[in-house]
PDB file of C-alpha atoms and ligand atoms in Angstrom:
ATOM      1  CA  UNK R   1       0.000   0.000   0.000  1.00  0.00           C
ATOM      2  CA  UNK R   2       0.986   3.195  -0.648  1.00  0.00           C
ATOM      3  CA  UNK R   3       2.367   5.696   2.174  1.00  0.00           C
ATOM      4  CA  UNK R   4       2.785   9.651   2.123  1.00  0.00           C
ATOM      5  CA  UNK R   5       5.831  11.009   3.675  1.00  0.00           C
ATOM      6  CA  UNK R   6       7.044  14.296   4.900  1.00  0.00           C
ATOM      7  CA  UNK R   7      10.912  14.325   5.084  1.00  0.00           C
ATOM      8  CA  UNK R   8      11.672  17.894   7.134  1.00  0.00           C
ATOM      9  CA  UNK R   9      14.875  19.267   7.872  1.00  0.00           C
ATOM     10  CA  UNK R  10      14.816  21.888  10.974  1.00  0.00           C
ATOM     11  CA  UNK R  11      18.351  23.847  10.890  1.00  0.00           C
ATOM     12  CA  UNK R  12      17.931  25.218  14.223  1.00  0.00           C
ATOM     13  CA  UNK R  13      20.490  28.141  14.204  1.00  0.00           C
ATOM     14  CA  UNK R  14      22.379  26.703  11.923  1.00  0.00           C
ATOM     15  CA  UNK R  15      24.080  27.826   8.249  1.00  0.00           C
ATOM     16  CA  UNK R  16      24.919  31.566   7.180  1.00  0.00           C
ATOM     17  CA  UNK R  17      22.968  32.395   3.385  1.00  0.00           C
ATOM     18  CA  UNK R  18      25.621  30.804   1.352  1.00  0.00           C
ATOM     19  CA  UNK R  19      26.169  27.492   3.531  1.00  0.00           C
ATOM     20  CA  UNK R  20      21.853  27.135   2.902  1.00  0.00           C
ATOM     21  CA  UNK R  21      22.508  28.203  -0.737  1.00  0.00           C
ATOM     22  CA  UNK R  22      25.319  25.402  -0.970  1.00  0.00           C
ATOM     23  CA  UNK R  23      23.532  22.928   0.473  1.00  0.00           C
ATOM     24  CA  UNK R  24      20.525  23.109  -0.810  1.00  0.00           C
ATOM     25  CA  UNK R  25      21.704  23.401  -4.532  1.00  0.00           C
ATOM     26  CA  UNK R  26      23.933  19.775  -3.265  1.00  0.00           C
ATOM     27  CA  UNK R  27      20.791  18.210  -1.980  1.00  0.00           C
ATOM     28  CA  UNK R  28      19.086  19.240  -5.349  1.00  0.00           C
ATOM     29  CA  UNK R  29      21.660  17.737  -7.290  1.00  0.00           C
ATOM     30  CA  UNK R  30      21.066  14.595  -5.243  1.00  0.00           C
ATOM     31  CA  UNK R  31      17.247  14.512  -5.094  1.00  0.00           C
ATOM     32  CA  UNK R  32      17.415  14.970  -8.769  1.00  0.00           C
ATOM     33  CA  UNK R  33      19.089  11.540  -9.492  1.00  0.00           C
ATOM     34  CA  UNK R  34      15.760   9.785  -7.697  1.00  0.00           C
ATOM     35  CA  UNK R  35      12.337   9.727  -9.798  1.00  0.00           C
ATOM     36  CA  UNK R  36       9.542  12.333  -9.363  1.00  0.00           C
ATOM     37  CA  UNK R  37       7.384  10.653  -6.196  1.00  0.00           C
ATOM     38  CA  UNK R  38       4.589  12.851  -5.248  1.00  0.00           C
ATOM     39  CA  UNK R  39       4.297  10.639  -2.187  1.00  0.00           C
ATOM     40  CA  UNK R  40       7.660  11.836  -0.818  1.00  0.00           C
ATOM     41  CA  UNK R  41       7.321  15.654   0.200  1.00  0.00           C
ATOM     42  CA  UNK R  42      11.197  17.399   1.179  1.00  0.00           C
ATOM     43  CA  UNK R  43      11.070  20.518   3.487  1.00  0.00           C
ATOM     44  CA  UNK R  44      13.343  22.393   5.097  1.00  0.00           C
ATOM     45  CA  UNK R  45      13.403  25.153   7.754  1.00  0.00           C
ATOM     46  CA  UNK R  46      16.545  27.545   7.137  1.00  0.00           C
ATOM     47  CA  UNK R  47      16.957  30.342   9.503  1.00  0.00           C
ATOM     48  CA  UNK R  48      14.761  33.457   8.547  1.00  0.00           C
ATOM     49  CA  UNK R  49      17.804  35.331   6.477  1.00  0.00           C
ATOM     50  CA  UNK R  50      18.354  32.336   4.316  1.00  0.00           C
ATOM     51  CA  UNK R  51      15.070  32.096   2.967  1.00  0.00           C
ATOM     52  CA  UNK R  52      15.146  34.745   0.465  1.00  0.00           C
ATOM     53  CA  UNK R  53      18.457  33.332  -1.505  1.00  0.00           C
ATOM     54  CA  UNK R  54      17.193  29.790  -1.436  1.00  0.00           C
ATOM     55  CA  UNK R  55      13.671  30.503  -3.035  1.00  0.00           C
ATOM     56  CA  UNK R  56      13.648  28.839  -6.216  1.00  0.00           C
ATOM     57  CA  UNK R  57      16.872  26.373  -5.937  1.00  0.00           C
ATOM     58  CA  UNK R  58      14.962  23.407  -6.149  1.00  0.00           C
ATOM     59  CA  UNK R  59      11.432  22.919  -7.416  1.00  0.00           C
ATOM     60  CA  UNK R  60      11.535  19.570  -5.166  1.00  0.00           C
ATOM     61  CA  UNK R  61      12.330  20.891  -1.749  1.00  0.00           C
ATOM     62  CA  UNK R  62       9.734  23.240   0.166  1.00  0.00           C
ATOM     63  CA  UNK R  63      10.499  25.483   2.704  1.00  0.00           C
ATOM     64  CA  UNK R  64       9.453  26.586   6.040  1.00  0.00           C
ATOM     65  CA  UNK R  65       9.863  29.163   8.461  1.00  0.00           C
ATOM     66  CA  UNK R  66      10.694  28.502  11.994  1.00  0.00           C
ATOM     67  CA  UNK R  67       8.585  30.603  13.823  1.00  0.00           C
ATOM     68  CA  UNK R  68       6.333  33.621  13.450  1.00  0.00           C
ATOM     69  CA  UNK R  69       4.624  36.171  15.413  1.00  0.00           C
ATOM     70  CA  UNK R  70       0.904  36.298  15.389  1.00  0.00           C
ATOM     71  CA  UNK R  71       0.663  40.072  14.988  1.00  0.00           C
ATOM     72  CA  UNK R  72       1.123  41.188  11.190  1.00  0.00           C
ATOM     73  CA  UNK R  73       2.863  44.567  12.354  1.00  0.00           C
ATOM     74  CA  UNK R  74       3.882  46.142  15.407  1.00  0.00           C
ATOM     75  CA  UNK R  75       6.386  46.975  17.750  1.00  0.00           C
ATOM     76  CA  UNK R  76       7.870  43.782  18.140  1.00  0.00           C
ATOM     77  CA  UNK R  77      11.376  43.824  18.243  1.00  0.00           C
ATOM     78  CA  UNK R  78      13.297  40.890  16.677  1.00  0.00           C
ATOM     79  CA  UNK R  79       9.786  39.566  15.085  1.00  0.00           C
ATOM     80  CA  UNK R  80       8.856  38.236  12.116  1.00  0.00           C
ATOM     81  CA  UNK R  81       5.498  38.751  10.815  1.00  0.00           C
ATOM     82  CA  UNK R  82       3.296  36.296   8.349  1.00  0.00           C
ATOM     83  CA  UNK R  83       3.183  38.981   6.201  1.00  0.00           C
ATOM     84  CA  UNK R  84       6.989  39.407   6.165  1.00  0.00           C
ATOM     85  CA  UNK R  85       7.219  35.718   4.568  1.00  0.00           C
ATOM     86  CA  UNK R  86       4.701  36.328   2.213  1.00  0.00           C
ATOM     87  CA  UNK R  87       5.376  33.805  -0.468  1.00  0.00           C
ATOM     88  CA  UNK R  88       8.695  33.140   1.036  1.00  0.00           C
ATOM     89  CA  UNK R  89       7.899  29.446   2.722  1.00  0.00           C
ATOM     90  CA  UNK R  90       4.797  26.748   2.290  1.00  0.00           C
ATOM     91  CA  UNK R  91       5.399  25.981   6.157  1.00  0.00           C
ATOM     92  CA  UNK R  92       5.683  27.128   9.461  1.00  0.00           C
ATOM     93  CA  UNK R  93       7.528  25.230  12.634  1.00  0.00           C
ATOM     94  CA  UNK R  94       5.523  26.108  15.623  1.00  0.00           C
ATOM     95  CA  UNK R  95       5.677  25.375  19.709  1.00  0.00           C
ATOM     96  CA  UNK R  96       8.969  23.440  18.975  1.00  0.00           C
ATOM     97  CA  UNK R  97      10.411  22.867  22.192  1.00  0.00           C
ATOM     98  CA  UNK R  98      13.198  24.903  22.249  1.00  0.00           C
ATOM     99  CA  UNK R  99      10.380  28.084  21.444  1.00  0.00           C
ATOM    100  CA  UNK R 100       8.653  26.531  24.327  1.00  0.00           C
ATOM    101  CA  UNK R 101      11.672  25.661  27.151  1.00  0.00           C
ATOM    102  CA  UNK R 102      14.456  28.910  26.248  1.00  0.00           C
ATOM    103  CA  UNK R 103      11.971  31.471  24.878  1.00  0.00           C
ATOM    104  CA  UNK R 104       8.992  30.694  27.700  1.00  0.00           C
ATOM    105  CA  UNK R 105       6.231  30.194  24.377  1.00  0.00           C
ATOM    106  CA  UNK R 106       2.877  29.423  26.241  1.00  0.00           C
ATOM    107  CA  UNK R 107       0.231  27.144  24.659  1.00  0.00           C
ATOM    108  CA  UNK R 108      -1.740  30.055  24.528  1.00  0.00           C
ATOM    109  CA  UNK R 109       0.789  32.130  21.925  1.00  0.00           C
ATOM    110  CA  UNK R 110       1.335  28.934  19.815  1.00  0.00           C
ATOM    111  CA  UNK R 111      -2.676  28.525  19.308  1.00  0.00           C
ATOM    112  CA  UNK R 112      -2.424  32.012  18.498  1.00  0.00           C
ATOM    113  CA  UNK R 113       0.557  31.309  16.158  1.00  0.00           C
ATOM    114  CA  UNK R 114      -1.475  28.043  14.826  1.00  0.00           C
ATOM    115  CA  UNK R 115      -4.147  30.088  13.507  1.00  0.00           C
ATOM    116  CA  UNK R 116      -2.083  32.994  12.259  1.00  0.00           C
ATOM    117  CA  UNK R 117      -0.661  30.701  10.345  1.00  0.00           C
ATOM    118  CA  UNK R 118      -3.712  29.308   8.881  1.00  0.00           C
ATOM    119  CA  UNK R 119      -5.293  32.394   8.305  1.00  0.00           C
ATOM    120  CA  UNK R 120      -2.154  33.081   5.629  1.00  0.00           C
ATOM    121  CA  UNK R 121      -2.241  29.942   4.333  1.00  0.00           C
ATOM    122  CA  UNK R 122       0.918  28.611   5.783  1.00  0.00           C
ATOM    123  CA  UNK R 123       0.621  24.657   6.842  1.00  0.00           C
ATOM    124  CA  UNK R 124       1.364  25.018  10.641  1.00  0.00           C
ATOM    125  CA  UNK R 125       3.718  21.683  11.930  1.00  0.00           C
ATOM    126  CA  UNK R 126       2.670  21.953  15.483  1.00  0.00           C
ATOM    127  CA  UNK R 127       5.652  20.495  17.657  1.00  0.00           C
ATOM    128  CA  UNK R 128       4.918  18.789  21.150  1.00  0.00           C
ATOM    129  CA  UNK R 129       6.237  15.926  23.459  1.00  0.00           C
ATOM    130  CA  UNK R 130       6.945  15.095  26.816  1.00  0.00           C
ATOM    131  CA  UNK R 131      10.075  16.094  28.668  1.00  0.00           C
ATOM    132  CA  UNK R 132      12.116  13.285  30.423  1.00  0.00           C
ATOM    133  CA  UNK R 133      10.872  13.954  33.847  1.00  0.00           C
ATOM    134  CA  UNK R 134       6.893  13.786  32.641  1.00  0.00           C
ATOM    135  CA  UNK R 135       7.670  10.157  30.754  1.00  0.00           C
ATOM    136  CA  UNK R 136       9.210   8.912  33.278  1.00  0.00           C
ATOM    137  CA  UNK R 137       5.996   9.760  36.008  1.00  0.00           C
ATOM    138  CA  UNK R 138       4.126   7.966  33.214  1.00  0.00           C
ATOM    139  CA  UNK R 139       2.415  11.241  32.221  1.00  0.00           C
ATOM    140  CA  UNK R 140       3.762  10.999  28.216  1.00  0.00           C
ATOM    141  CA  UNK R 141      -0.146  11.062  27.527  1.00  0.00           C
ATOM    142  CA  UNK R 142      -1.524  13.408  29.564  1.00  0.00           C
ATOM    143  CA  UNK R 143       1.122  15.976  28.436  1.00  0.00           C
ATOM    144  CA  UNK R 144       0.345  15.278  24.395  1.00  0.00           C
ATOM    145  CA  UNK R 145      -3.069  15.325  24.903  1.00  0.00           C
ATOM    146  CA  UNK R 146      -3.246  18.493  27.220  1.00  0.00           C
ATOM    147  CA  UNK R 147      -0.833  20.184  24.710  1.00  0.00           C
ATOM    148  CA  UNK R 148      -3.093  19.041  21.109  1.00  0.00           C
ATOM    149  CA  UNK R 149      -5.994  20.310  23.260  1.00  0.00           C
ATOM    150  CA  UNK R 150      -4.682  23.993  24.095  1.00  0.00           C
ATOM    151  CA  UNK R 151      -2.315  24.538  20.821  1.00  0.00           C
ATOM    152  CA  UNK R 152      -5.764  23.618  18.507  1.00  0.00           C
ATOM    153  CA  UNK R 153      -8.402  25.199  20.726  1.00  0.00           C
ATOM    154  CA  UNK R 154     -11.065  27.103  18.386  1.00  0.00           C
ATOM    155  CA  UNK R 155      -9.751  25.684  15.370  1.00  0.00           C
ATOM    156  CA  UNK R 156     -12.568  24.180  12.943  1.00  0.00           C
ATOM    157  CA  UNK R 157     -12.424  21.079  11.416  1.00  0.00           C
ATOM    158  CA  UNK R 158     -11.408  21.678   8.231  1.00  0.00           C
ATOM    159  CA  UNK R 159      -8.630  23.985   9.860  1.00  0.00           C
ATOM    160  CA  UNK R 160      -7.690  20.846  12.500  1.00  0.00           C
ATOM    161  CA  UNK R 161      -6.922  18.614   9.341  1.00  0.00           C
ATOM    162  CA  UNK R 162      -4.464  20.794   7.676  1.00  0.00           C
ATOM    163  CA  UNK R 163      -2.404  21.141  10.560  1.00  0.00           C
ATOM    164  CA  UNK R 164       0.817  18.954  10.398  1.00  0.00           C
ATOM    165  CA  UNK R 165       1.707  17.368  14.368  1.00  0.00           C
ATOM    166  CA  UNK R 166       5.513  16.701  15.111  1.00  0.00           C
ATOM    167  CA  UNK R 167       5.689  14.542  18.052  1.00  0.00           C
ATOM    168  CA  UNK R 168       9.440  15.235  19.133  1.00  0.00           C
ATOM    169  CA  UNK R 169       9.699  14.042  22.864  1.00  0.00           C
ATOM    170  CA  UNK R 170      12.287  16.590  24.379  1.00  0.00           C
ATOM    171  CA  UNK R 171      14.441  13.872  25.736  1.00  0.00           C
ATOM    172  CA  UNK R 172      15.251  12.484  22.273  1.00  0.00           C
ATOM    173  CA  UNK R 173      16.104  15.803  20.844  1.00  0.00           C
ATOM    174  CA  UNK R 174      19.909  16.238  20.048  1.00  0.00           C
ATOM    175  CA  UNK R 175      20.609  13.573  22.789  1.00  0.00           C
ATOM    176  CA  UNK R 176      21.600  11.052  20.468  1.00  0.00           C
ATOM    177  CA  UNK R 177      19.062   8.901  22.253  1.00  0.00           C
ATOM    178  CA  UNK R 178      15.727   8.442  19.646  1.00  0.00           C
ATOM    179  CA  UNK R 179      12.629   7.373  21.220  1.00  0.00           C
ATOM    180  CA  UNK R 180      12.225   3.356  19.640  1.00  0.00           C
ATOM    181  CA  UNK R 181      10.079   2.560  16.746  1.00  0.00           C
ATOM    182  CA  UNK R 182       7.729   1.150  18.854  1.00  0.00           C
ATOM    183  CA  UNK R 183       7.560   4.087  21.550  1.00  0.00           C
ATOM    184  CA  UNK R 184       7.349   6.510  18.922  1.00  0.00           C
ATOM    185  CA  UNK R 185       4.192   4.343  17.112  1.00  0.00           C
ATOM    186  CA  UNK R 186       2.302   4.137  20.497  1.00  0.00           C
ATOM    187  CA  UNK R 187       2.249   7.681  20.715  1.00  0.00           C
ATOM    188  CA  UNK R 188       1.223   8.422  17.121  1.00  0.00           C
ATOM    189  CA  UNK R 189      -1.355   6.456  17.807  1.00  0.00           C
ATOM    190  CA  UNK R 190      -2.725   7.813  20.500  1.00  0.00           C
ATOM    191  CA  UNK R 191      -2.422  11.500  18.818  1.00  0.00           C
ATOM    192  CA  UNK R 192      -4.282   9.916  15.918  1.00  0.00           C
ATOM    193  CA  UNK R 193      -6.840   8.906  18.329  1.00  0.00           C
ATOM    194  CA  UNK R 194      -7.555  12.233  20.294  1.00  0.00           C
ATOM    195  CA  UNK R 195      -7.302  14.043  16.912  1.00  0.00           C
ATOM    196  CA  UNK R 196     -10.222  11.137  15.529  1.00  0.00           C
ATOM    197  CA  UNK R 197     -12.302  12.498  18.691  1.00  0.00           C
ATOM    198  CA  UNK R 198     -11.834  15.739  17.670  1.00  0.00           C
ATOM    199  CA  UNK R 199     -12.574  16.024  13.911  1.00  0.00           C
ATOM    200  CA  UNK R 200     -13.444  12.162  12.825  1.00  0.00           C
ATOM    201  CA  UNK R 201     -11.192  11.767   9.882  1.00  0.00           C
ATOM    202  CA  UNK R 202      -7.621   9.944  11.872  1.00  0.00           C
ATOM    203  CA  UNK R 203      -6.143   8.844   8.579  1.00  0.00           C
ATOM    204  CA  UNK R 204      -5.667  12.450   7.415  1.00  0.00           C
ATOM    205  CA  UNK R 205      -3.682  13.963   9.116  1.00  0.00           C
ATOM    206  CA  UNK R 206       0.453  13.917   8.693  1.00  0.00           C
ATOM    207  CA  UNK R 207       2.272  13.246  12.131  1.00  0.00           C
ATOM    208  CA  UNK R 208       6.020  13.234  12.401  1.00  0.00           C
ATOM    209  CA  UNK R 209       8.171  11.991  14.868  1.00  0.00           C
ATOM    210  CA  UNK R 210      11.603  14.415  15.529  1.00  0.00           C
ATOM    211  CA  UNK R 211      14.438  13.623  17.939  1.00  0.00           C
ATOM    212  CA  UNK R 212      17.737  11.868  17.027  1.00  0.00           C
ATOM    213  CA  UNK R 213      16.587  10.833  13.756  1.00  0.00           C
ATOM    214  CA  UNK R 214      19.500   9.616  11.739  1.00  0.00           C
ATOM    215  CA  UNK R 215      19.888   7.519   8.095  1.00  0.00           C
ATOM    216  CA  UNK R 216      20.638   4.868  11.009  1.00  0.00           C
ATOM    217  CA  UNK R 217      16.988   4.295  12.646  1.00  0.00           C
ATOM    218  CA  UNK R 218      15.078   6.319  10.008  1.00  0.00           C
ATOM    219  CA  UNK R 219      13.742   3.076   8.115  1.00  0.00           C
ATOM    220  CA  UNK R 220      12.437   1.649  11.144  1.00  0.00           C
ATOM    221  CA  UNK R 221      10.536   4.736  12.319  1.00  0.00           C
ATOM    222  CA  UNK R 222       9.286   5.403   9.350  1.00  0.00           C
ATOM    223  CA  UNK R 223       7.793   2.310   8.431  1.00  0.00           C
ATOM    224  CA  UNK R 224       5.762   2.176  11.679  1.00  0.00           C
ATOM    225  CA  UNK R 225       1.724   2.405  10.681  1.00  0.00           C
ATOM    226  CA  UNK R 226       1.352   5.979  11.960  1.00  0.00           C
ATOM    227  CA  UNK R 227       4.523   8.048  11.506  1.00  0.00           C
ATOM    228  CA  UNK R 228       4.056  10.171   7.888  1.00  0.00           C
ATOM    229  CA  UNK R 229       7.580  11.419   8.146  1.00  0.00           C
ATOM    230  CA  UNK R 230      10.148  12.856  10.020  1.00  0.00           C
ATOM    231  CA  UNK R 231      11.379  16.388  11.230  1.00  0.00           C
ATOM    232  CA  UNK R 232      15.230  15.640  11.448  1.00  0.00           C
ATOM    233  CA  UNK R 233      17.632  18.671  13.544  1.00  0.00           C
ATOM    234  CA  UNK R 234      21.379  17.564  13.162  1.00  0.00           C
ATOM    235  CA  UNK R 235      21.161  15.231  10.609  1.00  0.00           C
ATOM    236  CA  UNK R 236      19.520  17.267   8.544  1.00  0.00           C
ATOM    237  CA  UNK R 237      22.439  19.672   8.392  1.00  0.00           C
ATOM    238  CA  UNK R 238      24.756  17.059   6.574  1.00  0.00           C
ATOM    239  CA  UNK R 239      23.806  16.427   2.847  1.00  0.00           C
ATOM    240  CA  UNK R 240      24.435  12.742   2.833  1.00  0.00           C
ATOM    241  CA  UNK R 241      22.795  11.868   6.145  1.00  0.00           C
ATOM    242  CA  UNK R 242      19.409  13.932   5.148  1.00  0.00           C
ATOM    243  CA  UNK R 243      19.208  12.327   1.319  1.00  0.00           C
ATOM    244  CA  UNK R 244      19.792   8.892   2.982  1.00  0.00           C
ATOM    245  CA  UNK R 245      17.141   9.703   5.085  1.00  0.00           C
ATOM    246  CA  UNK R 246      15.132  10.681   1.962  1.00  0.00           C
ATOM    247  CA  UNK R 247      16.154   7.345   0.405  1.00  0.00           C
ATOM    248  CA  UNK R 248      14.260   5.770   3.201  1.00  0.00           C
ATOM    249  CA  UNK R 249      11.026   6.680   2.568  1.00  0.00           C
ATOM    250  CA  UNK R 250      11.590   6.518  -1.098  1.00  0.00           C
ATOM    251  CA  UNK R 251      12.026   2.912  -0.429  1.00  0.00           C
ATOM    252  CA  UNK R 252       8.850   2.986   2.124  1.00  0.00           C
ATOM    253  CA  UNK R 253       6.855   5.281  -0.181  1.00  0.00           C
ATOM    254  CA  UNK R 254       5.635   2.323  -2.153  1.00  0.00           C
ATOM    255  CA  UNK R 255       7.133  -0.636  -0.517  1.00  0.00           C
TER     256      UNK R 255
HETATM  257  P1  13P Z   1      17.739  16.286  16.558  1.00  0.00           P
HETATM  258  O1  13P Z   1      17.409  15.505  15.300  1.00  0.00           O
HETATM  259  O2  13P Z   1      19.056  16.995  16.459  1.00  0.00           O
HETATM  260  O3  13P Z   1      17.582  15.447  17.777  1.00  0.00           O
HETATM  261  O4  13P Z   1      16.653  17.466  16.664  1.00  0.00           O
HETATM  262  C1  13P Z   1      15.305  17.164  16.540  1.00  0.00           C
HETATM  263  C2  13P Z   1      14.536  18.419  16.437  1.00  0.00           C
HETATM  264  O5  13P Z   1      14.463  19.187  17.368  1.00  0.00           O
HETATM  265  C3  13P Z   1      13.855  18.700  15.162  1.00  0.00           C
HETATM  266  O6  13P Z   1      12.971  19.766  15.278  1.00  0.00           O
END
């Protein structure tokens, strides 16, 4: 049976203009030698200043923003509005962790930043997951669920389904330590599950897993039933670790 992917690539603070121009025009080259697959989608997130020079490099890799503010203008110091990346990206990273654990993000900003997004017609990919501490009290549900149900509060249905989840426990982010295929799946599952309650249509919608993803486990994660993809942070800064990690789901897409 067929199966969609989303490979995404978050640089973090990561790469000055030319290093994105560079590696994005060596990914191209890359991607390029594989057939067209519709069912594989490639994004990346650059840093905001890259995203300018790397419009247009490759007709086969999307790209996303990071973050964004939910105001379209104001004094906001250091912001970046939705209107300010126009037609710059297809996505928008929002409530990743790091926004959430350095930069104090509530729930309450990133639903505001969820349907800012929206309302531009970016596709938000809503980050959450459990910290160490809350799996190991056995409260890895609680915390997903209580997060899905503030960061998508007053969304409609049709607005619910275009929203991309990344399920990137914090303890398996640049620790070298990736939750197992099997931990990962039970969690999917249980987003697809409170998402099912909420809007009724659970196949729909794409849910990635994030957090030491490497070309070394990312066949196994991705062929469990309900990851759609990946969102990758240090391996997606190397060329050849990313496009193996593309390979992968290649190989999945209609394995
Ligand atoms: P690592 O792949 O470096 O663990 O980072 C994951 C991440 O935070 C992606 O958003």
């Amino acid at each position: 049976m067929e199966k969609e992917y989303i490979i995404a690539g978050n640089w973090k603070m990561f790469k000055t203009v030319e290093e994105s121009v560079d590696f994005l025009k060596a990914l191209n080259e890359k991607i390029n030698t594989l057939p067209q697959d519709d069912a594989v989608e490639i994004l990346v997130f650059p840093p905001f200043t890259s995203l300018y020079a790397v419009k247009g490099i490759s007709s086969r890799i999307k790209t996303g923003a990071q973050n964004l503010h939910f105001e379209e203008n104001g004094a906001f110091t250091g912001e970046i509005s939705p209107l300010m990346l126009g037609n710059l990206v297809d996505y928008v990273l929002i409530g990743h962790s790091e926004r959430r654990e350095i930069f104090k993000e509530k729930d309450e900003d990133i639903n505001k930043k969820v349907k800012t997004a929206l309302k531009h017609g970016f596709t938000p990919v809503l980050c959450i997951g459990e910290s160490l501490e809350e799996r190991e009290a056995g409260k890895t549900f609680s915390k997903v669920e209580d997060q899905l149900g503030k960061d998508l509060e007053g969304l409609n249905l049709v607005e619910i389904e275009k929203v991309v989840i990344a399920y990137e426990p914090i303890w398996a982010i640049g620790t070298g330590k990736n939750a197992t295929p099997e931990q990962a799946q039970e969690v999917h599952e249980f987003i697809r599950e409170i998402l099912q309650k909420k809007i009724g249509s659970p196949e729909t919608t794409r849910i990635l897993y994030g957090g030491s993803v490497k070309p070394a486990n990312s066949y196994d994660l991705l062929r469990q039933k309900d990851i759609n993809g990946v969102l990758v942070g240090g391996a997606s800064l190397k060329v050849d670790d990313f496009f193996g990690i593309i390979q992968d789901s290649y190989k999945l897409a209609n394995g």
